[in-house]
Amino acid sequence: MIEIEYIVKDSRGVERLRTADKKAADAYDRILENAERLAQWLRADQILPNLPEPDLENLTIYLARNAREVEQMLKGKPVERAPGAGLESEPESAPESLPEKVAPLKAMRG
């Protein structure tokens, strides 16, 4: 039996996701790339210069995962959120192409 496993690593080589689902791996890789671009942009413009690196990473990952909602807000459209969305006890909001088993980044650090 052949099993293919996809491993998504961030730009520093830290493993962030391990899955057999190629779509989930691709989607998570895009989230990490977008989050890194957001972080670079925020750093370059000196936005929140005293924000610790882990907090900036969590913020940009959250914004990248919720890109559709952010885009709707920026267009002045209302954003409908499920009851309890955004609570720490709930899974992080993710694009529908990502499985719910994708752990938050802080849980995967090692």
C-alpha positions as semicolon CSV with decimal commas, in nm:
position;residue;x (nm);y (nm);z (nm)
1;M;0,000;0,000;0,000
2;I;0,129;0,342;-0,094
3;E;0,039;0,638;0,120
4;I;0,125;0,995;0,029
5;E;0,169;1,245;0,306
6;Y;0,204;1,619;0,256
7;I;0,414;1,820;0,497
8;V;0,373;2,196;0,505
9;K;0,663;2,394;0,650
10;D;0,695;2,765;0,705
11;S;0,977;2,973;0,555
12;R;1,198;2,888;0,853
13;G;1,153;2,515;0,790
14;V;0,924;2,457;1,090
15;E;0,664;2,189;1,022
16;R;0,313;2,335;1,046
17;L;0,089;2,065;0,899
18;R;0,109;1,700;0,806
19;T;-0,181;1,559;0,606
20;A;-0,279;1,314;0,333
21;D;-0,512;1,578;0,182
22;K;-0,334;1,768;-0,098
23;K;-0,603;2,040;-0,112
24;A;-0,567;2,103;0,262
25;A;-0,187;2,117;0,231
26;D;-0,205;2,362;-0,060
27;A;-0,461;2,581;0,119
28;Y;-0,255;2,589;0,438
29;D;0,060;2,668;0,241
30;R;-0,120;2,968;0,084
31;I;-0,229;3,082;0,431
32;L;0,130;3,070;0,555
33;E;0,257;3,257;0,248
34;N;-0,009;3,527;0,284
35;A;0,058;3,559;0,657
36;E;0,428;3,603;0,591
37;R;0,359;3,877;0,334
38;L;0,126;4,050;0,583
39;A;0,392;4,032;0,855
40;Q;0,658;4,177;0,623
41;W;0,423;4,459;0,525
42;L;0,336;4,540;0,887
43;R;0,702;4,531;0,990
44;A;0,811;4,753;0,698
45;D;0,550;5,015;0,788
46;Q;0,640;4,995;1,158
47;I;0,284;4,898;1,255
48;L;0,281;4,772;1,614
49;P;0,661;4,786;1,642
50;N;0,655;4,653;1,999
51;L;0,435;4,353;1,919
52;P;0,626;4,033;2,002
53;E;0,705;3,813;1,703
54;P;0,478;3,523;1,814
55;D;0,185;3,765;1,852
56;L;0,248;3,916;1,509
57;E;0,260;3,566;1,363
58;N;-0,069;3,471;1,530
59;L;-0,231;3,794;1,409
60;T;-0,121;3,752;1,048
61;I;-0,218;3,382;1,041
62;Y;-0,561;3,477;1,173
63;L;-0,603;3,749;0,909
64;A;-0,485;3,514;0,632
65;R;-0,722;3,237;0,746
66;N;-1,011;3,482;0,749
67;A;-0,919;3,664;0,428
68;R;-1,270;3,641;0,286
69;E;-1,422;3,804;0,591
70;V;-1,152;4,072;0,600
71;E;-1,214;4,147;0,232
72;Q;-1,589;4,176;0,296
73;M;-1,529;4,417;0,584
74;L;-1,295;4,632;0,375
75;K;-1,564;4,652;0,107
76;G;-1,811;4,772;0,372
77;K;-2,018;4,456;0,358
78;P;-2,155;4,289;0,671
79;V;-1,980;3,975;0,782
80;E;-2,189;3,692;0,917
81;R;-2,012;3,486;1,180
82;A;-2,131;3,165;1,331
83;P;-2,231;3,186;1,699
84;G;-1,920;3,146;1,915
85;A;-1,683;3,204;1,623
86;G;-1,348;3,342;1,727
87;L;-1,358;3,198;2,078
88;E;-1,043;3,025;2,196
89;S;-1,231;2,704;2,274
90;E;-1,363;2,680;1,919
91;P;-1,148;2,569;1,623
92;E;-1,000;2,862;1,436
93;S;-1,203;2,977;1,139
94;A;-1,051;2,837;0,824
95;P;-1,138;2,836;0,458
96;E;-1,384;2,560;0,379
97;S;-1,110;2,374;0,190
98;L;-0,919;2,317;0,515
99;P;-1,016;2,031;0,742
100;E;-1,105;2,117;1,101
101;K;-0,815;1,899;1,219
102;V;-0,563;2,170;1,121
103;A;-0,424;2,278;1,456
104;P;-0,356;2,640;1,547
105;L;0,008;2,731;1,491
106;K;0,088;2,776;1,857
107;A;-0,011;2,413;1,920
108;M;0,229;2,287;1,652
109;R;0,544;2,468;1,763
110;G;0,812;2,248;1,897
